[in-house]
């Protein structure tokens, strides 16, 4: 069987959910036995989102092989339960860099380098690269932005050429658009969809399926109208209505027969008649029917934008379902946390998570939150910078090292309990130079970490420049903060925990990046379980 290619484009407005539709289609095809992967092409000129402020683009998702990528790759992994890689996220910056490097090497034989054909050829090469690896039956490509954006034009042109070059049964184009409901007129409007599809067709791309995002069900006459004016069959007009959870979307797409339409286009109708979604449905059953409820504080510095901590929020959903518990996450801006108001902000919480981040803003608020969790025996998890703040708080208030600090904030700190990694000290280029991707960790026998993971060797993903200074490890251990996880090769501290506490653990890595509905991360599962127990003890 030749590799099948699906291209998902969006129109009218951004944030319609191209990533969720792409992931849902992929899940349905995977559940029928096909090997599927998804890639994201982003039109911005940054090489990757690693240097972007989370307010600009949401969280930066890190893959196993250390690529800093778009947060949609997190959705892909969570839905498919399969790792992505640096090959799954391409930006305009990377496309242009590759073309310019080839030009400098003389690869174009003195030709004038142009958007067409050179940029579009490079885009097409990257679009087909994963398919040519022989690992996948279906490659789904999501194009960032919307049709009509200046930045997206080369990508739309590349799709046009591939739709012409590939065999008809090997190429499927899905266009996601908006059918708004005008409350004043009390009716759904198809004109935005018509304009979006017309613009796509003017660029030479003809959609096979139109997915309509809507807040109200699409009646038959609306579907027929969209089909007529957009030149597709009525059964190829798919309703994508608001769902209780993004994880419900694959089931909604089954009802709409999105996967059947794809299989028909690919001439694979002979496959299993129904996708096997038993584990997925079991997860949704637990998610929608909780038997308990807890409140957990997410203390961070980017809380105004929920996408900044997307993977953490999703991990709580997975862990809540695993515990049959509704987890209410309360986002608390660390800049607003002080000694004077910490009780008001955190006193009613059953658990506390101090989030990752970079820079000085909100640091002291995070330290105050850690101290409150430690002294009041509230279940606590610190991730990356959150773990580092736990070390600083302990060094200041237990070891009485008043000047304890990270050199990220105070380069001349008398007690740099958190310091720049040795291999980072000579670097001047920031993008893609942190400690990135999966690294091994050895866990101490009899530790809380061992009871959580159920094993002594783990692998987790990293994204940081600073580390716990090994000169302070013995002092911390002697005072009650145990360093129970260390990197397999460098002995850098990966996990700290406090013995005299019901649940207090900090990790240098990012566990949220490996949590999925079918494999919730044990750290989040254990934190929620500890929060449930803490709540019951308070009654």
Coordinates of C-alpha atoms in Angstrom, one line a residue:
X1 CA 0.0 0.0 0.0
X2 CA 1.3 3.4 -0.9
X3 CA 1.5 6.1 1.8
X4 CA -1.6 8.2 2.1
X5 CA -1.3 12.0 2.8
X6 CA -3.9 14.1 4.5
X7 CA -3.7 17.9 4.5
X8 CA -5.7 19.9 7.0
X9 CA -6.1 23.6 6.3
X10 CA -8.2 26.2 8.2
X11 CA -10.2 29.3 7.2
X12 CA -12.1 32.2 8.5
X13 CA -10.4 32.4 11.9
X14 CA -7.6 30.8 13.9
X15 CA -8.1 28.6 16.9
X16 CA -10.9 26.6 15.3
X17 CA -9.2 23.3 16.3
X18 CA -7.3 22.1 13.3
X19 CA -5.0 20.2 15.7
X20 CA -7.8 18.4 17.4
X21 CA -9.5 17.5 14.1
X22 CA -6.1 16.2 12.8
X23 CA -5.5 14.2 16.0
X24 CA -9.1 12.8 16.0
X25 CA -8.9 11.6 12.4
X26 CA -5.5 10.1 13.2
X27 CA -6.9 8.4 16.3
X28 CA -9.7 6.8 14.3
X29 CA -7.4 5.6 11.5
X30 CA -5.0 4.3 14.0
X31 CA -7.8 2.4 15.9
X32 CA -8.5 0.6 12.6
X33 CA -4.9 -0.8 12.5
X34 CA -3.2 1.8 10.3
X35 CA 0.2 3.3 11.3
X36 CA -0.4 7.1 11.5
X37 CA 1.7 10.2 12.3
X38 CA 0.9 13.9 12.2
X39 CA 3.1 16.8 11.4
X40 CA 2.6 20.6 11.9
X41 CA 3.9 23.2 9.4
X42 CA 4.0 26.6 11.1
X43 CA 4.2 29.8 8.9
X44 CA 6.2 31.9 11.3
X45 CA 9.8 32.8 10.5
X46 CA 11.2 31.6 13.9
X47 CA 13.3 28.5 13.5
X48 CA 11.3 26.9 16.3
X49 CA 9.1 28.2 19.1
X50 CA 11.9 27.7 21.7
X51 CA 12.7 31.5 22.0
X52 CA 9.0 32.6 21.9
X53 CA 7.3 34.0 25.0
X54 CA 4.5 31.6 26.1
X55 CA 2.1 34.6 25.8
X56 CA 3.0 34.7 22.0
X57 CA 2.5 31.0 21.1
X58 CA 1.5 29.0 24.2
X59 CA 3.8 26.4 25.7
X60 CA 6.8 25.1 23.9
X61 CA 6.4 21.3 23.6
X62 CA 9.6 19.2 23.7
X63 CA 9.9 15.8 22.0
X64 CA 11.9 12.8 23.0
X65 CA 14.7 13.7 20.6
X66 CA 15.0 17.3 22.0
X67 CA 13.1 19.3 19.5
X68 CA 11.3 22.5 20.7
X69 CA 8.0 22.4 18.9
X70 CA 4.5 23.7 18.6
X71 CA 2.1 22.7 21.3
X72 CA -0.1 20.9 18.8
X73 CA 2.4 18.1 18.9
X74 CA 1.4 17.5 22.4
X75 CA -2.2 16.9 21.2
X76 CA -0.8 14.5 18.6
X77 CA 1.1 12.5 21.2
X78 CA -1.8 12.5 23.7
X79 CA -4.3 11.2 21.1
X80 CA -2.1 8.7 19.4
X81 CA -0.1 7.6 22.4
X82 CA 3.0 7.6 20.1
X83 CA 6.0 9.8 20.3
X84 CA 6.7 12.6 17.7
X85 CA 10.1 13.9 16.7
X86 CA 11.9 17.0 15.3
X87 CA 10.7 15.8 11.9
X88 CA 7.0 16.4 12.9
X89 CA 7.3 20.2 13.2
X90 CA 8.5 22.5 10.4
X91 CA 8.5 26.3 10.4
X92 CA 9.0 28.9 7.6
X93 CA 12.3 29.8 9.3
X94 CA 13.6 26.3 8.9
X95 CA 12.4 26.0 5.3
X96 CA 14.2 29.2 4.3
X97 CA 17.3 28.3 6.3
X98 CA 17.6 25.0 4.4
X99 CA 17.1 26.7 1.0
X100 CA 19.6 29.4 1.8
X101 CA 22.2 26.9 3.0
X102 CA 21.7 24.9 -0.2
X103 CA 22.1 28.1 -2.2
X104 CA 25.4 28.9 -0.4
X105 CA 26.6 25.4 -1.2
X106 CA 25.9 25.9 -4.9
X107 CA 23.1 23.3 -5.0
X108 CA 21.0 25.3 -7.4
X109 CA 23.7 25.6 -10.1
X110 CA 23.6 29.4 -10.2
X111 CA 19.8 29.6 -10.7
X112 CA 17.8 32.5 -9.3
X113 CA 16.4 31.2 -6.0
X114 CA 12.6 31.9 -5.8
X115 CA 9.6 31.1 -3.7
X116 CA 8.3 29.0 -6.6
X117 CA 9.9 26.5 -7.2
X118 CA 12.7 26.4 -4.6
X119 CA 10.8 27.2 -1.4
X120 CA 7.7 25.2 -2.5
X121 CA 10.0 22.3 -3.5
X122 CA 11.6 22.3 0.0
X123 CA 8.1 22.4 1.6
X124 CA 6.9 19.5 -0.5
X125 CA 10.1 17.5 0.3
X126 CA 9.5 18.0 4.0
X127 CA 5.8 17.1 3.7
X128 CA 6.6 13.8 2.0
X129 CA 9.7 13.0 4.2
X130 CA 7.9 11.0 7.0
X131 CA 5.9 9.1 4.4
X132 CA 9.1 8.0 2.6
X133 CA 10.5 6.5 5.8
X134 CA 8.4 3.4 5.3
X135 CA 7.1 3.6 8.9
X136 CA 3.6 5.1 8.3
X137 CA 0.5 4.2 6.3
X138 CA -0.9 7.7 6.7
X139 CA 0.8 11.0 7.2
X140 CA -1.5 13.9 8.3
X141 CA -0.1 17.4 7.8
X142 CA -1.7 20.3 9.6
X143 CA -1.0 23.8 8.2
X144 CA -0.8 26.6 10.7
X145 CA -2.6 29.9 10.2
X146 CA -5.6 30.4 7.9
X147 CA -6.1 30.4 4.1
X148 CA -5.4 34.0 2.9
X149 CA -2.6 34.7 5.3
X150 CA 0.5 36.0 3.4
X151 CA 2.7 33.7 5.4
X152 CA 0.6 30.6 4.4
X153 CA 0.6 31.2 0.6
X154 CA 3.7 29.0 -0.1
X155 CA 2.3 26.2 1.9
X156 CA -1.1 26.3 0.1
X157 CA 0.8 26.4 -3.2
X158 CA 2.8 23.3 -2.1
X159 CA -0.5 21.5 -1.3
X160 CA -1.8 22.5 -4.7
X161 CA 1.1 20.9 -6.4
X162 CA 1.0 17.8 -4.3
X163 CA -2.8 17.4 -5.0
X164 CA -1.9 17.4 -8.7
X165 CA 1.3 15.2 -8.4
X166 CA 0.1 12.5 -6.1
X167 CA -2.3 9.7 -7.1
X168 CA -5.9 10.7 -6.5
X169 CA -6.3 7.9 -3.9
X170 CA -3.2 9.0 -2.0
X171 CA -4.2 12.6 -1.3
X172 CA -7.0 14.0 0.9
X173 CA -7.6 17.7 1.6
X174 CA -9.6 18.6 4.7
X175 CA -10.7 22.3 5.2
X176 CA -11.8 23.4 8.6
X177 CA -14.0 26.4 8.7
X178 CA -16.5 28.3 10.8
X179 CA -20.3 28.4 10.5
X180 CA -21.3 31.1 13.0
X181 CA -24.7 31.5 14.6
X182 CA -26.1 35.0 14.5
X183 CA -28.2 35.4 17.6
X184 CA -30.1 38.5 16.3
X185 CA -31.1 36.6 13.1
X186 CA -31.5 33.3 15.0
X187 CA -29.8 31.4 12.2
X188 CA -26.5 29.8 11.1
X189 CA -24.6 31.6 8.4
X190 CA -22.6 29.8 5.7
X191 CA -21.2 32.8 3.9
X192 CA -17.8 32.8 5.8
X193 CA -17.4 29.2 4.8
X194 CA -18.2 29.9 1.2
X195 CA -15.7 32.8 1.1
X196 CA -13.0 30.7 2.7
X197 CA -13.4 27.7 0.4
X198 CA -13.6 30.1 -2.6
X199 CA -10.3 31.6 -1.6
X200 CA -8.8 28.1 -1.3
X201 CA -10.1 27.2 -4.7
X202 CA -8.7 30.4 -6.2
X203 CA -5.3 29.2 -5.0
X204 CA -5.9 25.9 -6.9
X205 CA -6.7 23.7 -3.9
X206 CA -9.9 21.7 -3.9
X207 CA -11.1 20.4 -0.5
X208 CA -12.4 16.8 -0.4
X209 CA -14.0 17.3 3.0
X210 CA -15.3 20.5 4.7
X211 CA -15.4 20.4 8.5
X212 CA -17.7 23.0 9.9
X213 CA -17.0 24.3 13.5
X214 CA -20.3 25.3 15.0
X215 CA -22.0 25.9 18.3
X216 CA -25.3 24.5 17.0
X217 CA -26.2 21.4 15.0
X218 CA -26.0 21.7 11.3
X219 CA -29.4 20.9 9.7
X220 CA -29.6 19.0 6.4
X221 CA -30.4 22.1 4.4
X222 CA -27.3 23.9 5.7
X223 CA -25.1 21.0 4.8
X224 CA -26.6 20.9 1.3
X225 CA -26.1 24.6 0.9
X226 CA -22.4 24.3 1.9
X227 CA -22.0 21.3 -0.4
X228 CA -23.6 23.1 -3.4
X229 CA -21.6 26.3 -3.1
X230 CA -18.3 24.7 -2.1
X231 CA -18.4 21.9 -4.7
X232 CA -18.3 18.8 -2.4
X233 CA -20.8 16.0 -1.8
X234 CA -23.3 16.7 1.1
X235 CA -21.9 13.7 3.1
X236 CA -18.5 15.4 2.9
X237 CA -19.8 18.4 4.9
X238 CA -18.9 17.4 8.5
X239 CA -20.3 19.0 11.7
X240 CA -17.8 19.7 14.4
X241 CA -19.9 20.9 17.3
X242 CA -18.6 22.1 20.6
X243 CA -17.8 19.2 22.9
X244 CA -17.6 18.7 26.7
X245 CA -13.9 17.7 26.2
X246 CA -11.5 17.7 23.3
X247 CA -11.2 13.9 24.0
X248 CA -14.8 13.5 23.0
X249 CA -14.1 14.7 19.5
X250 CA -13.0 11.4 18.0
X251 CA -16.3 9.9 19.0
X252 CA -18.2 12.8 17.4
X253 CA -16.2 12.3 14.2
X254 CA -17.1 8.6 14.2
X255 CA -20.8 9.7 14.2
X256 CA -20.0 12.0 11.3
X257 CA -18.2 9.2 9.5
X258 CA -15.0 11.3 8.9
X259 CA -12.8 8.3 9.0
X260 CA -15.1 6.4 6.6
X261 CA -14.8 9.3 4.1
X262 CA -11.0 9.2 4.4
X263 CA -10.9 5.4 3.8
X264 CA -13.2 5.7 0.8
X265 CA -11.0 8.3 -0.7
X266 CA -7.9 6.1 0.0
X267 CA -9.8 3.1 -1.5
X268 CA -9.3 1.2 1.8
X269 CA -13.0 0.5 2.5
X270 CA -12.2 -3.2 3.1
X271 CA -10.7 -2.4 6.5
X272 CA -12.5 -3.1 9.9
X273 CA -15.9 -1.6 9.8
X274 CA -15.6 0.1 13.2
X275 CA -12.6 1.6 15.0
X276 CA -11.6 0.0 18.3
X277 CA -12.0 2.8 20.8
X278 CA -12.7 0.7 23.9
X279 CA -9.8 2.1 26.0
X280 CA -10.7 5.7 24.8
X281 CA -14.3 5.2 25.8
X282 CA -13.2 3.8 29.2
X283 CA -11.1 6.9 29.8
X284 CA -14.1 9.2 28.9
X285 CA -16.4 7.2 31.2
X286 CA -14.1 7.8 34.2
X287 CA -13.6 11.5 33.1
X288 CA -17.3 12.2 32.9
X289 CA -18.4 10.3 36.0
X290 CA -16.1 11.3 38.9
X291 CA -16.7 10.0 42.4
X292 CA -14.7 12.7 44.2
X293 CA -13.4 16.3 43.6
X294 CA -10.3 18.2 44.6
X295 CA -8.9 21.7 44.2
X296 CA -5.3 22.1 43.1
X297 CA -3.4 25.4 42.7
X298 CA -1.3 25.9 39.6
X299 CA 1.1 28.6 40.7
X300 CA 2.8 30.1 37.6
X301 CA 3.7 33.3 35.9
X302 CA 1.9 32.8 32.6
X303 CA -1.5 31.8 34.0
X304 CA -3.5 34.4 31.9
X305 CA -3.0 32.2 28.9
X306 CA -4.1 28.6 29.5
X307 CA -2.1 27.4 26.5
X308 CA 1.0 28.4 28.3
X309 CA 0.6 25.4 30.6
X310 CA -1.4 23.2 28.2
X311 CA 0.3 19.9 28.9
X312 CA 0.1 20.4 32.7
X313 CA -3.7 21.1 32.5
X314 CA -4.2 18.1 30.2
X315 CA -2.1 15.9 32.6
X316 CA -4.5 16.8 35.4
X317 CA -7.4 15.7 33.2
X318 CA -5.7 12.3 32.6
X319 CA -4.8 11.9 36.3
X320 CA -8.2 13.0 37.4
X321 CA -9.9 10.3 35.2
X322 CA -7.4 7.7 36.5
X323 CA -8.5 8.5 40.1
X324 CA -12.2 9.0 39.1
X325 CA -11.8 12.5 40.5
X326 CA -12.8 15.9 39.1
X327 CA -9.7 18.1 39.4
X328 CA -10.4 21.8 39.7
X329 CA -7.2 23.6 38.7
X330 CA -7.0 27.1 40.1
X331 CA -4.5 29.2 38.2
X332 CA -2.7 31.6 40.6
X333 CA -0.3 34.2 39.3
X334 CA 3.0 33.9 41.3
X335 CA 3.6 37.6 41.1
X336 CA 0.5 38.1 43.3
X337 CA 1.5 35.6 46.0
X338 CA 2.9 37.2 49.2
X339 CA 3.3 36.3 52.8
X340 CA 0.3 38.5 53.6
X341 CA -2.1 36.8 51.2
X342 CA -0.8 33.2 50.8
X343 CA -3.3 31.8 53.2
X344 CA -6.2 33.4 51.4
X345 CA -4.9 32.2 48.0
X346 CA -3.8 28.6 49.0
X347 CA -5.5 27.9 52.2
X348 CA -8.5 26.1 50.6
X349 CA -6.3 24.0 48.2
X350 CA -6.0 20.2 48.4
X351 CA -2.7 20.2 46.5
X352 CA -0.2 22.7 45.0
X353 CA 1.8 22.6 41.8
X354 CA 4.5 25.2 41.2
X355 CA 5.0 25.5 37.4
X356 CA 8.1 25.8 35.2
X357 CA 9.2 29.1 33.7
X358 CA 12.2 31.4 33.0
X359 CA 13.3 34.7 34.3
X360 CA 13.0 36.8 37.5
X361 CA 9.3 37.8 37.4
X362 CA 7.2 36.0 40.0
X363 CA 10.1 34.1 41.6
X364 CA 9.5 35.2 45.2
X365 CA 5.8 34.3 44.9
X366 CA 6.7 30.8 43.9
X367 CA 9.1 30.5 46.9
X368 CA 6.3 31.7 49.2
X369 CA 3.9 29.1 47.7
X370 CA 6.5 26.3 48.3
X371 CA 7.0 27.3 51.9
X372 CA 3.3 27.3 52.5
X373 CA 3.0 23.8 51.0
X374 CA 6.0 22.5 53.0
X375 CA 5.0 23.9 56.4
X376 CA 1.3 23.1 56.1
X377 CA 1.8 19.5 54.8
X378 CA -0.1 20.2 51.6
X379 CA 0.7 17.7 48.7
X380 CA 3.2 19.5 46.5
X381 CA 4.8 18.9 43.1
X382 CA 7.4 21.3 41.7
X383 CA 8.3 21.1 38.0
X384 CA 11.7 22.4 36.6
X385 CA 11.8 26.0 37.9
X386 CA 9.2 24.8 40.5
X387 CA 11.7 22.2 41.8
X388 CA 14.5 24.8 41.9
X389 CA 12.3 27.1 43.9
X390 CA 11.6 24.3 46.3
X391 CA 15.4 23.9 46.8
X392 CA 15.9 27.6 47.3
X393 CA 13.0 27.8 49.8
X394 CA 14.4 24.9 51.8
X395 CA 18.0 26.3 51.7
X396 CA 16.7 29.7 53.0
X397 CA 14.3 28.6 55.7
X398 CA 15.7 25.3 56.9
X399 CA 19.4 25.5 56.2
X400 CA 19.2 29.3 57.0
X401 CA 21.2 30.2 53.9
X402 CA 19.7 33.7 53.6
X403 CA 21.4 34.4 50.2
X404 CA 20.3 31.2 48.6
X405 CA 19.3 31.8 45.1
X406 CA 19.7 30.7 41.4
X407 CA 22.4 32.4 39.3
X408 CA 19.7 32.8 36.6
X409 CA 18.5 35.7 38.8
X410 CA 21.5 36.6 40.9
X411 CA 24.8 35.9 39.2
X412 CA 26.9 36.7 42.3
X413 CA 24.7 34.9 44.9
X414 CA 26.7 33.9 48.0
X415 CA 24.9 30.6 48.0
X416 CA 24.1 29.6 44.4
X417 CA 22.1 26.5 45.2
X418 CA 20.9 26.5 41.6
X419 CA 23.6 27.2 39.1
X420 CA 24.1 27.3 35.3
X421 CA 25.1 23.9 33.9
X422 CA 28.8 23.7 33.0
X423 CA 28.2 23.0 29.3
X424 CA 25.9 26.1 29.2
X425 CA 28.4 28.7 30.5
X426 CA 30.2 29.3 27.2
X427 CA 27.1 29.5 25.1
X428 CA 25.9 32.8 23.5
X429 CA 23.2 31.5 21.2
X430 CA 20.0 30.8 23.1
X431 CA 17.8 29.0 20.6
X432 CA 17.9 25.2 20.8
X433 CA 20.9 25.1 23.1
X434 CA 19.3 24.1 26.5
X435 CA 19.4 20.6 27.9
X436 CA 16.6 19.2 25.7
X437 CA 14.8 15.9 25.3
X438 CA 14.9 12.6 27.0
X439 CA 17.5 11.7 29.6
X440 CA 17.8 8.8 32.0
X441 CA 17.4 9.0 35.7
X442 CA 18.3 6.6 38.5
X443 CA 16.0 6.6 41.5
X444 CA 17.0 5.8 45.1
X445 CA 15.6 2.6 46.6
X446 CA 12.8 3.2 49.1
X447 CA 12.1 6.7 48.0
X448 CA 8.8 8.4 47.3
X449 CA 9.8 8.6 43.7
X450 CA 10.3 4.8 43.6
X451 CA 6.8 4.2 45.0
X452 CA 5.4 6.6 42.4
X453 CA 7.1 5.1 39.4
X454 CA 7.4 1.5 40.6
X455 CA 10.9 1.2 39.2
X456 CA 14.4 2.5 39.8
X457 CA 15.3 3.6 36.2
X458 CA 13.2 6.1 34.3
X459 CA 13.5 8.4 31.3
X460 CA 12.0 11.9 31.2
X461 CA 12.1 15.0 29.0
X462 CA 14.1 18.1 29.9
X463 CA 14.1 21.8 29.0
X464 CA 16.5 23.9 31.2
X465 CA 19.9 25.5 31.5
X466 CA 20.2 25.5 35.3
X467 CA 20.7 22.7 37.8
X468 CA 20.9 21.9 41.5
X469 CA 24.4 22.8 42.6
X470 CA 26.0 19.5 43.7
X471 CA 28.0 21.4 46.3
X472 CA 24.9 21.6 48.4
X473 CA 23.5 18.1 48.0
X474 CA 25.0 16.8 51.3
X475 CA 23.7 19.7 53.3
X476 CA 20.2 19.3 51.8
X477 CA 20.2 15.5 52.5
X478 CA 21.4 16.0 56.1
X479 CA 18.6 18.6 56.7
X480 CA 15.8 16.4 55.3
X481 CA 15.6 17.2 51.6
X482 CA 16.6 14.0 49.9
X483 CA 18.1 14.0 46.4
X484 CA 16.5 10.8 45.3
X485 CA 16.9 10.9 41.5
X486 CA 20.1 11.5 39.6
X487 CA 21.0 11.6 35.9
X488 CA 22.5 8.3 34.8
X489 CA 25.6 9.8 33.2
X490 CA 26.3 13.1 34.9
X491 CA 24.9 12.6 38.4
X492 CA 23.0 15.9 38.1
X493 CA 20.1 15.9 40.6
X494 CA 16.8 15.2 38.9
X495 CA 14.4 14.6 41.9
X496 CA 14.2 16.0 45.4
X497 CA 11.7 15.1 48.1
X498 CA 11.1 15.8 51.8
X499 CA 10.9 12.9 54.2
X500 CA 8.8 14.5 56.9
X501 CA 5.9 15.4 54.6
X502 CA 2.9 13.4 53.2
X503 CA 3.7 14.2 49.6
X504 CA 6.4 16.7 48.6
X505 CA 8.4 16.1 45.4
X506 CA 10.3 18.3 42.9
X507 CA 11.5 17.2 39.5
X508 CA 14.0 18.9 37.2
X509 CA 12.3 17.4 34.1
X510 CA 8.8 17.9 32.6
X511 CA 6.6 14.9 33.4
X512 CA 3.6 16.6 31.8
X513 CA 5.1 16.1 28.3
X514 CA 4.6 12.3 28.5
X515 CA 1.1 12.1 30.0
X516 CA -1.7 10.7 27.8
X517 CA -5.3 9.6 28.4
X518 CA -4.3 6.0 28.0
X519 CA -1.1 6.3 30.0
X520 CA -1.5 9.1 32.6
X521 CA 1.8 10.2 34.2
X522 CA 2.4 8.6 37.6
X523 CA 3.5 11.9 39.2
X524 CA 0.2 13.6 38.4
X525 CA -1.8 10.5 39.3
X526 CA 0.0 10.3 42.7
X527 CA -0.4 14.1 43.3
X528 CA -4.2 13.8 42.7
X529 CA -4.3 10.7 44.9
X530 CA -2.5 12.6 47.7
X531 CA -4.8 15.6 47.3
X532 CA -7.8 13.3 47.7
X533 CA -6.3 11.9 50.9
X534 CA -5.4 15.3 52.1
X535 CA -9.0 16.6 51.6
X536 CA -10.5 13.6 53.4
X537 CA -8.2 14.3 56.4
X538 CA -9.3 17.9 56.6
X539 CA -13.0 16.9 57.1

